[in-house]
Tab-separated table of C-alpha atoms in Angstrom:
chain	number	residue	atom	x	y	z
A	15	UNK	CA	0.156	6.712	-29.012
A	16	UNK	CA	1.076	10.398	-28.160
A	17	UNK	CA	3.681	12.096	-29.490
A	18	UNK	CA	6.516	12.038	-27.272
A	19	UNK	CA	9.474	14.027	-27.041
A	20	UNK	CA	13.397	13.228	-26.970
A	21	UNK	CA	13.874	14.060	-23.280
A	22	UNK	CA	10.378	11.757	-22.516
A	23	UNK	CA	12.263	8.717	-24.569
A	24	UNK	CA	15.567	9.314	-22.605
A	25	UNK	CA	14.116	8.919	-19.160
A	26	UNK	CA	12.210	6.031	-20.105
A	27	UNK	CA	14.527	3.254	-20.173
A	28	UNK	CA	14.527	0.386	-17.575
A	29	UNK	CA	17.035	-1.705	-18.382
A	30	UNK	CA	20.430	0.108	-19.213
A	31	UNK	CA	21.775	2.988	-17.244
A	32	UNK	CA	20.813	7.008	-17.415
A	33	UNK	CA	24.618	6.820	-19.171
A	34	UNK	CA	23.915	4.500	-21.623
A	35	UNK	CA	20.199	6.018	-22.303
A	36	UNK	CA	21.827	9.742	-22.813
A	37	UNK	CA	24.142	8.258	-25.605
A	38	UNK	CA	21.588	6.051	-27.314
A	39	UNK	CA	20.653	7.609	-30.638
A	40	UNK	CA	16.844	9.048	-31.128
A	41	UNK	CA	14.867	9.236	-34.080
A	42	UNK	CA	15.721	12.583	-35.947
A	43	UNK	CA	12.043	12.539	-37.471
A	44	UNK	CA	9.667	12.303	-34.118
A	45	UNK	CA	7.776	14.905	-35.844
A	46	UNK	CA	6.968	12.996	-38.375
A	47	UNK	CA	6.318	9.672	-36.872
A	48	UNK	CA	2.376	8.612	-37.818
A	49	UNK	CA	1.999	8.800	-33.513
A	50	UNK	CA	-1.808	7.679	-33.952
A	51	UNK	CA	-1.093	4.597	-36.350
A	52	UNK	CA	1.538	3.487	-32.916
A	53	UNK	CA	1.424	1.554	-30.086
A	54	UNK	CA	4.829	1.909	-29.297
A	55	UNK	CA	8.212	4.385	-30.794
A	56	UNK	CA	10.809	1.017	-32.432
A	57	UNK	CA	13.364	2.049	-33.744
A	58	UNK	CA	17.014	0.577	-35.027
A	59	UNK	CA	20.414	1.980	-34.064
A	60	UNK	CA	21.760	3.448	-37.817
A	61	UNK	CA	25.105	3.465	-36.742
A	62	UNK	CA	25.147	0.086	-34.644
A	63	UNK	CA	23.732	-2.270	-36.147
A	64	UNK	CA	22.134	-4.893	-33.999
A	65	UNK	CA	20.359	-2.721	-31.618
A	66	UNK	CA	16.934	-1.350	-31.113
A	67	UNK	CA	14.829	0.184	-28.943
A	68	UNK	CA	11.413	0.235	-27.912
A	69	UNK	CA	9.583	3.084	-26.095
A	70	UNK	CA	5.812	1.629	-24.363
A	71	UNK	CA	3.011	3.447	-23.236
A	72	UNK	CA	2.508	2.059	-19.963
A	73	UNK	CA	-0.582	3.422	-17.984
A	74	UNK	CA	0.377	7.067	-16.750
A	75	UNK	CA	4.628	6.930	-17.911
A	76	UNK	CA	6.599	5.745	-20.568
A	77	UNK	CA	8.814	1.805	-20.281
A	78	UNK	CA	11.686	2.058	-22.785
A	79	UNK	CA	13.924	-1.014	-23.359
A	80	UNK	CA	17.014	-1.098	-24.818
A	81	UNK	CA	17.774	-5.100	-26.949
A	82	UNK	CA	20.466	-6.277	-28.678
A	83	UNK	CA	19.541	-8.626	-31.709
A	84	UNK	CA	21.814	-10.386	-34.360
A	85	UNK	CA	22.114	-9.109	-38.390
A	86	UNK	CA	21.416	-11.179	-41.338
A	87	UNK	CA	19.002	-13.296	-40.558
A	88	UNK	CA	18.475	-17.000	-41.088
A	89	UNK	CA	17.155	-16.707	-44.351
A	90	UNK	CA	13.769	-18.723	-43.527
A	91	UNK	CA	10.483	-17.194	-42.979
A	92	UNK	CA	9.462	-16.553	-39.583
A	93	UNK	CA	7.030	-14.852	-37.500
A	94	UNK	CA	6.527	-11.625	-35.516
A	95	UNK	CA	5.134	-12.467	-31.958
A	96	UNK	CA	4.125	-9.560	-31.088
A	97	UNK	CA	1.974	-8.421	-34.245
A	98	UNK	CA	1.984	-11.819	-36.392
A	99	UNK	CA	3.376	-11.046	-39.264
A	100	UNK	CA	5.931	-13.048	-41.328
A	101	UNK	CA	9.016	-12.163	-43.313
A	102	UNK	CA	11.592	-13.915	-45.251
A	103	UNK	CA	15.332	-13.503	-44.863
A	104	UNK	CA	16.127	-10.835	-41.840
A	105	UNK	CA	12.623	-9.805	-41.131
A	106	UNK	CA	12.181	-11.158	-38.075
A	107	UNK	CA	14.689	-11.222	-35.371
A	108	UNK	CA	15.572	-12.814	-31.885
A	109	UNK	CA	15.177	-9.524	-30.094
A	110	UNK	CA	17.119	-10.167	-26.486
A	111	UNK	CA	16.863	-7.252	-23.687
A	112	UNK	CA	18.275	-7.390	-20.151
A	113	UNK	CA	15.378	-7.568	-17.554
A	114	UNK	CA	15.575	-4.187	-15.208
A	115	UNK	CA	16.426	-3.915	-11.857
A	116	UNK	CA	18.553	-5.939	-10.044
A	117	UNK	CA	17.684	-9.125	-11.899
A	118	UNK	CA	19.024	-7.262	-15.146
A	119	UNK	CA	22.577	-5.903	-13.638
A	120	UNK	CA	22.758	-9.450	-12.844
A	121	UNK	CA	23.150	-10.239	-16.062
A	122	UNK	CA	19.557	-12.032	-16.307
A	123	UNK	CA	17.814	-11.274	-20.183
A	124	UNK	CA	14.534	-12.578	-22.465
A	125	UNK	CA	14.098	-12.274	-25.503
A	126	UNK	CA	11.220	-12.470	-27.944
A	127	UNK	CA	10.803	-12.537	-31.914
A	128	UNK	CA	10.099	-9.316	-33.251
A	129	UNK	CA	10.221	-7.977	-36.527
A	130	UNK	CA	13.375	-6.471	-37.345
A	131	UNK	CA	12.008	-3.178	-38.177
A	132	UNK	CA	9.968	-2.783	-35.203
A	133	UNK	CA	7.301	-1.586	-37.366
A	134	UNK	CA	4.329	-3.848	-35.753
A	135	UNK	CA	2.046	-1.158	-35.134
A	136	UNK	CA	2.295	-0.509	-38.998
A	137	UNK	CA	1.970	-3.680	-40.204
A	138	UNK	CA	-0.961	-4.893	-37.654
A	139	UNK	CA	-2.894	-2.127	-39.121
A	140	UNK	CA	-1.807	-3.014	-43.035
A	141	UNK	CA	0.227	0.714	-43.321
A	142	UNK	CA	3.097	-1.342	-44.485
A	143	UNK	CA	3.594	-4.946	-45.742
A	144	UNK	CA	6.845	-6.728	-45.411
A	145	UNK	CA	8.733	-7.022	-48.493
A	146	UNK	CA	8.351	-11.115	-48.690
A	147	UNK	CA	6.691	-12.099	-46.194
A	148	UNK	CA	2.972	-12.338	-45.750
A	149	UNK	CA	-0.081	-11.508	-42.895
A	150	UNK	CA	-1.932	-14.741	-42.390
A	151	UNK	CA	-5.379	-14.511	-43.450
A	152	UNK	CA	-7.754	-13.429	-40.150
A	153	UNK	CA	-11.202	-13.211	-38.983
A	154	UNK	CA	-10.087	-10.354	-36.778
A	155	UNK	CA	-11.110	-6.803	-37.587
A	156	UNK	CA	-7.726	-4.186	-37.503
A	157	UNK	CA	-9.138	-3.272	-34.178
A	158	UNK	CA	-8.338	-7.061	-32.873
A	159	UNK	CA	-5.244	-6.894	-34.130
A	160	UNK	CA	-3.941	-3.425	-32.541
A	161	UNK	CA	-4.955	-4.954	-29.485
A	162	UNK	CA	-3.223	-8.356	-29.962
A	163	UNK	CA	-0.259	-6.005	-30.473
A	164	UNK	CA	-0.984	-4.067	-27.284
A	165	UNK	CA	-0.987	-6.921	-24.941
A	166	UNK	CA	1.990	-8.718	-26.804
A	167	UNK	CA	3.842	-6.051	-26.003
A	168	UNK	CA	2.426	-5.002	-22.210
A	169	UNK	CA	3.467	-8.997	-21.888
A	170	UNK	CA	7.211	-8.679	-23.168
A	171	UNK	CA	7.157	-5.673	-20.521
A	172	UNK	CA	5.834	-7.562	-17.874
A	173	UNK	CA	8.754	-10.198	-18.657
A	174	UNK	CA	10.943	-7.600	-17.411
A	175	UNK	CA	10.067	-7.514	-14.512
A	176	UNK	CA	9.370	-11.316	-13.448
């Protein structure tokens, strides 16, 4: 992923208003994000918990969505859909985000299992293991697995628009 900038993340969200995307906090450290180990900016609000936000590389602009997940976790293991990787405890949340457009305003959502972190890119290319949880063993080279991430997520951003 390119780096992107705080003004690029801002005018990237789809499915809350330009309001609600100028108040939404932004990673401080964007300089010092590993941009080429990413397929997509995740990041948790610090000072609400129970939101997060995800900024996509989408062909020639930028899909940020805005979700809303629950805190503590169920305490079993579960498992990442979108890079594969399981955690114990609150690794792995029930990510919900409301679609865009109309559709959204109407109140319509999905949701999808992420990890909590939003740190797939990391650990689909073993930069960072979760703390209990495990990577199933794979016959896929790291290269299959970035791109298992890549259309994971391009399919949770299709979602919001169906």
């Amino acid at each position: 992923m390119d780096p992107i900038t705080e003004r690029d993340i801002r005018s990237s969200f789809v499915n809350c208003s330009k309001g609600d995307a100028k108040r939404l906090p932004v990673p401080r450290d964007l300089d010092a994000r590993p941009w080429n180990d990413l397929d997509f900016l995740g990041w948790t609000d610090p000072s609400y918990p129970g939101r997060g936000y995800v900024v996509v590389p989408q062909d020639d602009r930028l899909v940020g969505i805005a979700m809303r997940f629950e805190t503590g976790g169920s305490g079993k293991a579960q498992m990442c859909t979108i890079c594969m990787t399981t955690h114990t405890g609150g690794g792995v949340s029930l990510m919900t985000a409301h679609k865009a457009g109309e559709s959204g305003r109407k109140g319509n959502s999905i949701g999808t299992y992420m990890c909590t972190d939003l740190a797939c890119s990391l650990y689909a290319r073993n930069k960072k293991r979760p703390a209990l949880g495990n990577r199933y063993r794979e016959n896929l080279t790291d290269e299959e697995k970035v791109g298992r991430v890549r259309e994971n997520i391009d399919a949770l951003i299709a979602r919001l628009y169906s």
